[in-house]
Amino acid sequence: KAGVTQTPRYLIKTRGQQVTLSCSPISGHRSVSWYQQTPGQGLQFLFEYFSETQRNKGNFPGRFSGRQFSNSRSEMNVSTLELGDSALYLCASGMGHGSYEQYFGPGTRLTVT
Amino acid sequence: AQTVTQSQPEMSVQEAETVTLSCTYDTSESDYYLFWYKQPPSRQMILVIRQEAYKQQNATENRFSVNFQKAAKSFSLKISDSQLGDAAMYFCAYIGAGTYKYIFGTGTRLKVLA
């Protein structure tokens, strides 16, 4: 089975721009979670989707949004980028019901200049 | 609110020796799951082991085992016969059943000395 894939792997954006990151889960997985990883804050939970519905979200401003499509692929969007948004964004997929195991993708390294 | 604490920012172990990484958590939920994840340098996060709170038996996966002390809210990871490939950041994670909100500790960097 192919693992979780994330595109793009690296991204450089300018402050004020917006960005969209994509995540394709492992085949058969219906849950997708997103995390922001920074040296100072560690791994911070952004949100979790299951069958196109957001089931929970972390404490991030409304500039951070996400969605999930019927094929379980997910995107997250960050609008009006700030320098502090520079981070590794990780996506993880799982079955989403009964099992809480997650399998992570390689991440998207976002740099905001 | 639930919290996960890893009090050891960095640990070192000699190759072939045993090392224990500590994790404590705080929760008022009765049903939850705990995990250890490994993140090698510049590589993606890998699930190491999981523990269901309702199970008293400690989980084991090959050289990796946990010491789950529910009353003390402690969930330590023991790595036996350490190998150079075990060098990584190790994260402890918590999730309350039905919440789908994962909480990670700050991580412990494990160095394996040859």
XYZ file of N, CA and C in Angstrom:
681
model
N 0.854 -1.207 0.000
C 0.000 0.000 0.000
C 0.872 1.232 0.000
N 0.504 2.206 -0.797
C 1.246 3.456 -0.800
C 0.979 4.181 0.508
N 1.978 4.949 0.950
C 1.839 5.691 2.196
C 1.110 6.998 1.980
N 1.101 7.810 3.009
C 0.504 9.137 2.934
C 1.412 10.029 2.099
N 0.828 10.719 1.150
C 1.623 11.628 0.330
C 1.159 13.066 0.551
N 2.135 13.965 0.514
C 1.846 15.379 0.691
C 2.526 16.164 -0.429
N 1.791 17.117 -0.956
C 2.356 17.981 -1.979
C 1.990 19.434 -1.708
N 2.881 20.360 -2.025
C 4.268 20.116 -2.420
C 5.104 19.758 -1.203
N 6.310 19.361 -1.394
C 7.192 19.042 -0.265
C 7.831 20.300 0.320
N 8.091 21.262 -0.541
C 8.697 22.512 -0.100
C 7.987 23.675 -0.777
N 7.887 24.763 -0.019
C 7.149 25.922 -0.518
C 7.734 27.181 0.103
N 7.942 28.191 -0.723
C 8.377 29.487 -0.210
C 7.337 30.509 -0.624
N 6.805 31.216 0.347
C 5.776 32.215 0.088
C 6.161 33.528 0.755
N 5.496 34.583 0.307
C 5.731 35.913 0.862
C 4.618 36.255 1.844
N 4.982 36.974 2.863
C 3.997 37.415 3.859
C 2.799 38.052 3.156
N 1.609 37.713 3.609
C 0.390 38.248 3.021
C -0.236 37.364 1.967
N 0.550 36.451 1.407
C -0.003 35.534 0.403
C -0.809 34.433 1.080
N -1.421 33.608 0.257
C -2.102 32.441 0.787
C -1.493 31.183 0.178
N -1.726 30.052 0.845
C -1.133 28.809 0.376
C -2.112 27.656 0.592
N -2.048 26.698 -0.299
C -2.862 25.481 -0.172
C -1.949 24.272 -0.199
N -2.096 23.418 0.802
C -1.310 22.194 0.892
C -2.238 21.000 0.705
N -1.707 19.950 0.103
C -2.535 18.795 -0.208
C -2.025 17.538 0.478
N -2.960 16.667 0.813
C -2.624 15.411 1.480
C -3.481 14.285 0.909
N -2.819 13.214 0.471
C -3.550 12.021 0.021
C -3.328 10.904 1.026
N -4.387 10.417 1.646
C -4.223 9.405 2.698
C -3.939 8.027 2.120
N -3.603 7.128 2.987
C -3.439 5.723 2.613
C -4.795 5.210 2.120
N -4.758 4.406 1.068
C -5.986 3.874 0.503
C -6.820 3.170 1.575
N -8.103 3.550 1.655
C -8.981 2.957 2.657
C -9.120 3.769 3.921
N -8.205 4.691 4.136
C -8.288 5.553 5.310
C -9.242 6.701 5.044
N -10.099 6.982 6.010
C -11.080 8.049 5.837
C -10.846 9.242 6.750
N -9.888 9.115 7.659
C -9.582 10.212 8.572
C -8.265 10.852 8.169
N -8.271 12.183 8.173
C -7.043 12.939 7.900
C -6.896 14.012 8.968
N -5.724 14.056 9.567
C -5.405 15.095 10.560
C -4.265 15.937 10.047
N -4.240 17.175 10.471
C -3.169 18.102 10.094
C -2.499 18.642 11.353
N -1.185 18.815 11.268
C -0.384 19.340 12.370
C 0.594 20.373 11.848
N 0.912 21.306 12.734
C 1.993 22.244 12.478
C 3.137 21.888 13.409
N 4.320 21.715 12.851
C 5.485 21.380 13.672
C 6.529 22.477 13.561
N 6.864 23.078 14.689
C 7.911 24.094 14.758
C 8.846 23.757 15.905
N 10.091 24.233 15.829
C 11.041 23.948 16.919
C 10.566 24.476 18.266
N 9.902 25.624 18.259
C 9.493 26.226 19.512
C 8.219 25.661 20.110
N 7.260 25.316 19.274
C 5.945 24.863 19.738
C 5.732 23.359 19.610
N 6.622 22.675 18.968
C 6.445 21.237 18.801
C 5.342 20.937 17.796
N 4.622 19.836 18.040
C 3.538 19.408 17.158
C 2.212 19.943 17.677
N 1.606 20.787 16.889
C 0.330 21.370 17.282
C -0.767 20.864 16.343
N -1.850 20.367 16.928
C -2.977 19.831 16.175
C -3.756 20.972 15.530
N -3.991 20.843 14.230
C -4.762 21.855 13.503
C -6.230 21.450 13.391
N -6.474 20.354 12.726
C -7.847 19.835 12.602
C -7.824 18.398 12.101
N -9.012 17.765 12.236
C -9.188 16.391 11.801
C -10.472 16.289 11.006
N -10.388 15.565 9.879
C -11.544 15.356 9.024
C -11.829 13.869 8.874
N -13.113 13.577 8.776
C -13.565 12.205 8.536
C -14.799 12.293 7.661
N -14.765 11.597 6.540
C -15.895 11.625 5.606
C -16.376 13.045 5.341
N -15.430 13.906 5.022
C -15.683 15.288 4.590
C -16.172 16.201 5.712
N -16.179 15.710 6.944
C -16.641 16.508 8.077
C -15.491 16.770 9.051
N -15.392 18.009 9.483
C -14.379 18.321 10.490
C -14.911 17.890 11.845
N -14.178 17.007 12.509
C -14.656 16.503 13.790
C -14.035 17.224 14.980
N -12.875 17.806 14.768
C -12.268 18.562 15.838
C -11.236 19.512 15.261
N -10.913 20.522 16.019
C -9.925 21.483 15.578
C -9.117 21.971 16.763
N -7.917 22.433 16.453
C -7.039 22.963 17.477
C -7.227 24.465 17.635
N -6.338 25.081 18.397
C -6.446 26.500 18.690
C -5.622 27.332 17.724
N -6.091 27.414 16.517
C -5.429 28.211 15.499
C -6.409 29.258 14.997
N -5.869 30.392 14.514
C -6.767 31.430 13.998
C -7.512 30.971 12.757
N -8.555 31.720 12.423
C -9.393 31.370 11.289
C -8.687 31.409 9.946
N -7.468 31.951 9.937
C -6.697 31.957 8.690
C -6.353 30.532 8.234
N -6.400 29.629 9.178
C -6.110 28.220 8.883
C -7.437 27.488 8.654
N -7.573 26.905 7.507
C -8.806 26.179 7.207
C -8.461 24.903 6.449
N -9.419 24.019 6.397
C -9.177 22.773 5.684
C -10.456 22.250 5.089
N -10.289 21.215 4.309
C -11.451 20.512 3.787
C -11.036 19.116 3.378
N -12.025 18.273 3.236
C -11.762 16.905 2.792
C -12.738 16.579 1.678
N -12.232 15.888 0.694
C -13.040 15.543 -0.464
C -13.617 14.128 -0.323
N -14.513 13.793 -1.231
C -15.199 12.489 -1.141
C -14.237 11.314 -1.290
N -13.082 11.546 -1.891
C -12.090 10.465 -2.027
C -11.114 10.443 -0.847
N -11.434 11.210 0.191
C -10.668 11.322 1.444
C -9.430 12.194 1.337
N -9.067 12.610 0.147
C -7.961 13.574 0.029
C -8.337 14.854 0.769
N -7.317 15.500 1.313
C -7.589 16.697 2.112
C -6.668 17.833 1.688
N -7.143 19.014 1.872
C -6.330 20.211 1.646
C -6.434 21.100 2.881
N -5.348 21.809 3.143
C -5.430 22.862 4.140
C -4.966 24.166 3.505
N -5.570 25.224 3.923
C -5.307 26.532 3.359
C -4.912 27.492 4.471
N -3.906 28.292 4.200
C -3.540 29.353 5.133
C -3.598 30.661 4.353
N -4.410 31.564 4.820
C -4.537 32.851 4.146
C -3.720 33.903 4.888
N -3.431 34.973 4.220
C -2.690 36.101 4.804
C -1.510 35.601 5.633
N -0.591 34.974 4.959
C 0.540 34.343 5.637
C 1.337 35.332 6.477
N 1.775 34.828 7.631
C 2.650 35.588 8.532
C 3.975 34.848 8.658
N 5.007 35.574 9.070
C 6.325 34.954 9.218
C 6.266 33.751 10.170
N 5.440 33.868 11.183
C 5.317 32.802 12.176
C 4.637 31.545 11.664
N 4.128 31.585 10.439
C 3.511 30.392 9.858
C 4.546 29.457 9.253
N 5.789 29.903 9.203
C 6.857 29.038 8.700
C 6.968 27.808 9.587
N 6.831 26.657 8.985
C 6.785 25.421 9.769
C 6.776 24.229 8.837
N 6.869 23.051 9.453
C 6.636 21.801 8.744
C 5.178 21.428 8.995
N 4.412 21.268 7.942
C 3.003 20.899 8.083
C 2.872 19.406 7.770
N 2.411 18.686 8.764
C 2.287 17.238 8.655
C 0.834 16.829 8.530
N 0.643 15.846 7.703
C -0.668 15.249 7.526
C -0.570 13.803 7.990
N -1.633 13.310 8.599
C -1.656 11.913 9.040
C -3.012 11.314 8.704
N -3.008 10.062 8.309
C -4.283 9.418 8.005
C -4.496 8.194 8.881
N -5.763 7.825 9.014
C -6.127 6.660 9.800
C -7.492 6.160 9.391
N -7.876 5.031 9.980
C -9.182 4.484 9.643
C -10.297 5.415 10.103
N -10.071 6.020 11.296
C -11.016 7.030 11.756
C -12.161 6.520 12.591
N -12.337 5.214 12.660
C -13.395 4.700 13.522
C -12.879 3.441 14.195
N -12.925 3.475 15.545
C -12.466 2.304 16.287
C -10.968 2.237 16.475
N -10.232 2.729 15.494
C -8.782 2.713 15.610
C -8.291 4.146 15.611
N -7.398 4.446 16.509
C -6.897 5.811 16.593
C -5.471 5.923 16.093
N -4.980 4.889 15.482
C -3.621 4.950 14.940
C -3.578 5.901 13.755
N -2.467 6.601 13.656
C -2.269 7.515 12.545
C -0.970 7.181 11.840
N -0.973 7.455 10.556
C 0.223 7.233 9.746
C 0.540 8.548 9.051
N 1.773 8.997 9.258
C 2.144 10.330 8.830
C 2.743 10.371 7.433
N 2.532 11.498 6.772
C 3.210 11.787 5.529
C 4.542 12.459 5.803
N 5.294 12.752 4.750
C 6.622 13.350 4.916
C 6.577 14.825 5.282
N 5.440 15.476 5.095
C 5.307 16.878 5.456
C 5.566 17.836 4.300
N 5.073 19.042 4.475
C 5.361 20.152 3.564
C 6.083 21.215 4.370
N 7.282 21.545 3.921
C 8.072 22.586 4.598
C 7.686 23.925 3.993
N 7.017 24.770 4.780
C 6.595 26.093 4.329
C 7.509 27.152 4.929
N 8.046 27.976 4.079
C 8.858 29.109 4.520
C 8.176 30.383 4.071
N 7.927 31.277 5.014
C 7.297 32.558 4.710
C 8.343 33.652 4.860
N 8.546 34.420 3.810
C 9.571 35.483 3.847
C 8.931 36.867 3.791
N -8.150 20.728 30.491
C -7.597 20.339 29.194
C -6.536 19.268 29.392
N -6.439 18.415 28.396
C -5.450 17.338 28.466
C -4.058 17.870 28.112
N -3.085 17.360 28.801
C -1.702 17.736 28.514
C -0.819 16.499 28.508
N 0.261 16.597 27.756
C 1.259 15.533 27.687
C 2.611 16.158 27.958
N 3.366 15.570 28.872
C 4.651 16.131 29.262
C 5.773 15.118 29.075
N 6.779 15.511 28.350
C 8.004 14.717 28.222
C 9.110 15.563 28.843
N 9.576 15.148 29.982
C 10.484 15.972 30.780
C 11.945 15.824 30.384
N 12.251 14.920 29.500
C 13.629 14.685 29.073
C 13.811 15.195 27.649
N 14.380 16.384 27.474
C 14.558 16.905 26.107
C 15.520 16.044 25.296
N 16.490 15.456 25.980
C 17.497 14.670 25.280
C 17.989 13.519 26.161
N 18.213 12.386 25.505
C 18.753 11.220 26.210
C 19.817 10.576 25.331
N 20.759 9.919 25.987
C 21.783 9.163 25.252
C 21.818 7.732 25.775
N 22.131 6.824 24.869
C 22.238 5.417 25.268
C 23.354 4.770 24.457
N 24.042 3.874 25.071
C 25.089 3.136 24.382
C 24.431 2.054 23.532
N 24.995 1.817 22.378
C 24.488 0.754 21.506
C 24.416 -0.548 22.295
N 23.300 -1.275 22.101
C 23.021 -2.568 22.735
C 22.499 -2.433 24.177
N 22.508 -1.217 24.708
C 21.983 -1.019 26.049
C 20.487 -0.719 26.009
N 19.909 -0.546 27.190
C 18.478 -0.264 27.326
C 18.269 1.166 27.807
N 17.259 1.803 27.280
C 16.952 3.188 27.673
C 15.446 3.317 27.865
N 15.056 4.166 28.788
C 13.635 4.415 29.064
C 13.329 5.894 28.898
N 12.352 6.180 28.080
C 11.910 7.557 27.851
C 10.614 7.787 28.633
N 10.533 8.911 29.296
C 9.399 9.182 30.178
C 8.316 10.024 29.517
N 7.093 9.785 29.931
C 5.948 10.566 29.461
C 4.889 10.550 30.553
N 4.407 11.718 30.888
C 3.269 11.784 31.798
C 2.168 12.577 31.118
N 0.953 12.341 31.525
C -0.171 13.026 30.902
C -1.185 13.385 31.969
N -2.022 14.296 31.623
C -3.073 14.703 32.546
C -4.391 14.694 31.793
N -5.379 14.035 32.345
C -6.689 13.956 31.712
C -7.738 13.604 32.750
N -8.954 14.001 32.458
C -10.086 13.591 33.286
C -10.944 12.567 32.545
N -10.524 12.250 31.326
C -11.261 11.265 30.533
C -10.917 9.861 30.996
N -11.852 8.966 30.866
C -11.632 7.600 31.329
C -11.219 6.661 30.200
N -11.553 7.024 28.977
C -11.251 6.172 27.836
C -10.347 6.935 26.884
N -9.156 6.437 26.715
C -8.207 7.147 25.862
C -7.146 6.183 25.359
N -6.337 6.687 24.463
C -5.279 5.887 23.859
C -3.976 6.679 23.940
N -2.903 5.949 24.051
C -1.581 6.557 24.132
C -0.677 5.946 23.073
N 0.208 6.757 22.559
C 1.090 6.307 21.487
C 2.500 6.836 21.707
N 3.447 6.120 21.152
C 4.799 6.632 20.968
C 5.079 6.651 19.467
N 5.562 7.811 19.007
C 5.960 7.975 17.624
C 7.443 8.304 17.585
N 8.075 7.903 16.502
C 9.497 8.140 16.284
C 9.657 8.979 15.023
N 10.490 10.029 15.116
C 10.758 10.866 13.944
C 12.268 10.930 13.729
N 12.801 10.095 12.842
C 14.243 10.127 12.547
C 14.602 11.458 11.890
N 15.859 11.836 11.943
C 16.271 13.118 11.345
C 15.875 13.214 9.874
N 15.160 14.259 9.539
C 14.753 14.526 8.155
C 13.926 13.406 7.544
N 13.287 12.627 8.372
C 12.439 11.549 7.864
C 11.078 11.610 8.536
N 10.136 10.867 7.989
C 8.793 11.041 8.489
C 8.509 10.262 9.759
N 7.476 10.701 10.436
C 7.047 10.151 11.710
C 6.563 8.709 11.538
N 6.986 7.859 12.474
C 6.615 6.446 12.415
C 5.963 6.047 13.736
N 4.869 5.314 13.654
C 4.220 4.797 14.852
C 5.075 3.674 15.436
N 5.388 3.784 16.722
C 6.212 2.779 17.387
C 5.343 1.783 18.147
N 4.416 2.326 18.949
C 3.635 1.444 19.812
C 2.402 2.181 20.304
N 1.343 1.454 20.602
C 0.124 2.062 21.114
C -0.361 1.299 22.340
N -1.106 2.002 23.177
C -1.646 1.413 24.400
C -3.074 1.909 24.605
N -3.989 0.985 24.785
C -5.349 1.385 25.112
C -5.460 1.513 26.619
N -6.099 2.572 27.100
C -6.163 2.822 28.538
C -6.899 1.718 29.288
N -7.845 1.055 28.617
C -8.633 0.043 29.307
C -7.886 -1.283 29.452
N -6.754 -1.389 28.790
C -5.959 -2.618 28.888
C -4.910 -2.469 29.978
N -4.884 -3.421 30.886
C -3.893 -3.365 31.953
C -2.538 -3.869 31.489
N -2.561 -4.761 30.510
C -1.310 -5.334 30.035
C -0.522 -4.308 29.232
N 0.759 -4.205 29.526
C 1.620 -3.278 28.805
C 1.880 -3.760 27.383
N 1.808 -2.831 26.434
C 2.053 -3.176 25.039
C 3.538 -3.447 24.771
N 3.780 -4.333 23.841
C 5.143 -4.681 23.443
C 5.199 -4.853 21.935
N 6.250 -4.299 21.331
C 6.504 -4.485 19.906
C 7.995 -4.726 19.734
N 8.352 -5.987 19.639
C 9.762 -6.362 19.454
C 10.624 -5.770 20.576
N 11.556 -4.881 20.250
C 12.458 -4.315 21.271
C 11.831 -3.168 22.046
N 10.633 -2.773 21.655
C 9.974 -1.633 22.281
C 8.857 -2.121 23.207
N 8.822 -1.590 24.404
C 7.746 -1.921 25.329
C 7.401 -0.683 26.145
N 6.214 -0.692 26.704
C 5.807 0.454 27.507
C 5.564 0.009 28.941
N 5.664 0.973 29.836
C 5.261 0.784 31.223
C 4.125 1.769 31.458
N 2.907 1.255 31.411
C 1.709 2.077 31.525
C 1.209 2.012 32.956
N 1.267 3.137 33.629
C 0.786 3.241 35.007
C -0.398 4.206 35.002
N -1.604 3.649 34.891
C -2.787 4.480 34.686
C -3.047 5.413 35.860
N -2.920 4.917 37.062
C -3.210 5.745 38.234
C -2.224 6.914 38.326
N -0.993 6.658 37.975
C 0.042 7.694 38.020
C 0.047 8.529 36.755
N -0.739 8.146 35.753
C -0.791 8.828 34.455
C 0.608 8.920 33.860
N 1.224 7.769 33.816
C 2.573 7.676 33.295
C 2.624 6.638 32.173
N 3.411 6.927 31.149
C 3.454 6.063 29.964
C 4.878 6.113 29.407
N 5.765 5.315 29.958
C 7.162 5.369 29.532
C 7.440 4.315 28.461
N 8.436 4.595 27.649
C 8.849 3.715 26.553
C 10.221 3.142 26.863
N 10.324 1.830 26.822
C 11.610 1.180 27.022
C 12.088 0.607 25.704
N 13.332 0.957 25.362
C 13.950 0.425 24.151
C 15.082 -0.486 24.591
N 14.970 -1.741 24.252
C 16.006 -2.716 24.614
C 16.960 -2.928 23.448
N 18.195 -3.314 23.769
C 19.189 -3.603 22.728
C 19.229 -2.470 21.697
N 19.469 -1.265 22.185
C 19.422 -0.083 21.317
C 20.326 -0.216 20.102
N 19.820 0.268 18.988
C 20.565 0.226 17.731
C 20.759 1.640 17.205
N 21.765 1.809 16.347
C 22.052 3.136 15.804
C 20.818 3.716 15.099
N 20.030 2.859 14.498
C 18.826 3.311 13.794
C 17.715 3.786 14.711
N 17.892 3.598 16.009
C 16.890 4.083 16.959
C 17.045 5.572 17.243
N 18.146 6.153 16.795
C 18.377 7.577 17.024
C 17.303 8.391 16.319
N 16.586 9.197 17.075
C 15.443 9.943 16.536
C 14.854 10.813 17.639
N 13.867 11.622 17.236
C 12.997 12.295 18.213
C 11.844 11.341 18.499
N 11.538 11.187 19.770
C 10.425 10.339 20.169
C 9.336 11.203 20.799
N 8.136 11.035 20.280
C 7.001 11.807 20.760
C 5.978 10.890 21.412
N 5.520 11.318 22.544
C 4.416 10.662 23.233
C 3.137 11.391 22.818
N 2.069 10.659 22.575
C 0.819 11.278 22.118
C -0.378 10.676 22.833
N -1.379 11.512 23.009
C -2.613 11.131 23.713
C -3.812 11.475 22.849
N -4.821 10.629 22.916
C -6.093 10.987 22.296
C -7.228 10.406 23.132
N -8.187 11.249 23.445
C -9.373 10.782 24.146
C -10.300 10.093 23.158
N -10.850 8.975 23.537
C -11.734 8.239 22.643
C -12.899 9.112 22.209
N -13.142 9.155 20.924
C -14.256 9.923 20.400
C -13.987 11.404 20.205
N -12.805 11.872 20.579
C -12.513 13.312 20.439
C -11.805 13.629 19.138
N -10.971 12.686 18.681
C -10.192 12.863 17.449
C -9.318 14.103 17.503
N -8.898 14.461 18.678
C -7.964 15.567 18.852
C -6.716 15.012 19.519
N -5.636 14.957 18.759
C -4.417 14.332 19.223
C -3.533 15.380 19.898
N -2.972 15.012 21.027
C -2.097 15.907 21.771
C -0.735 15.246 21.906
N 0.293 15.976 21.473
C 1.646 15.442 21.488
C 2.472 16.107 22.571
N 3.412 15.376 23.107
C 4.422 15.942 23.983
C 5.462 16.681 23.150
N 6.400 17.313 23.838
C 7.409 18.130 23.160
C 8.552 17.311 22.586
N 8.587 16.040 22.903
C 9.579 15.162 22.301
C 10.833 14.979 23.132
N 11.460 13.835 22.930
C 12.766 13.522 23.533
C 13.693 13.107 22.404
N 14.830 13.780 22.321
C 15.802 13.411 21.287
C 16.692 12.307 21.836
N 16.687 11.177 21.186
C 17.503 10.041 21.622
C 18.739 9.921 20.748
N 19.880 9.911 21.399
C 21.150 9.682 20.707
C 21.646 8.285 21.070
N 22.102 7.564 20.081
C 22.644 6.228 20.308
C 24.133 6.276 20.010
N 24.921 5.937 20.999
C 26.376 6.035 20.899
C 26.985 4.693 20.525
N 27.829 4.708 19.518
C 28.470 3.459 19.052
C 29.600 3.027 19.984
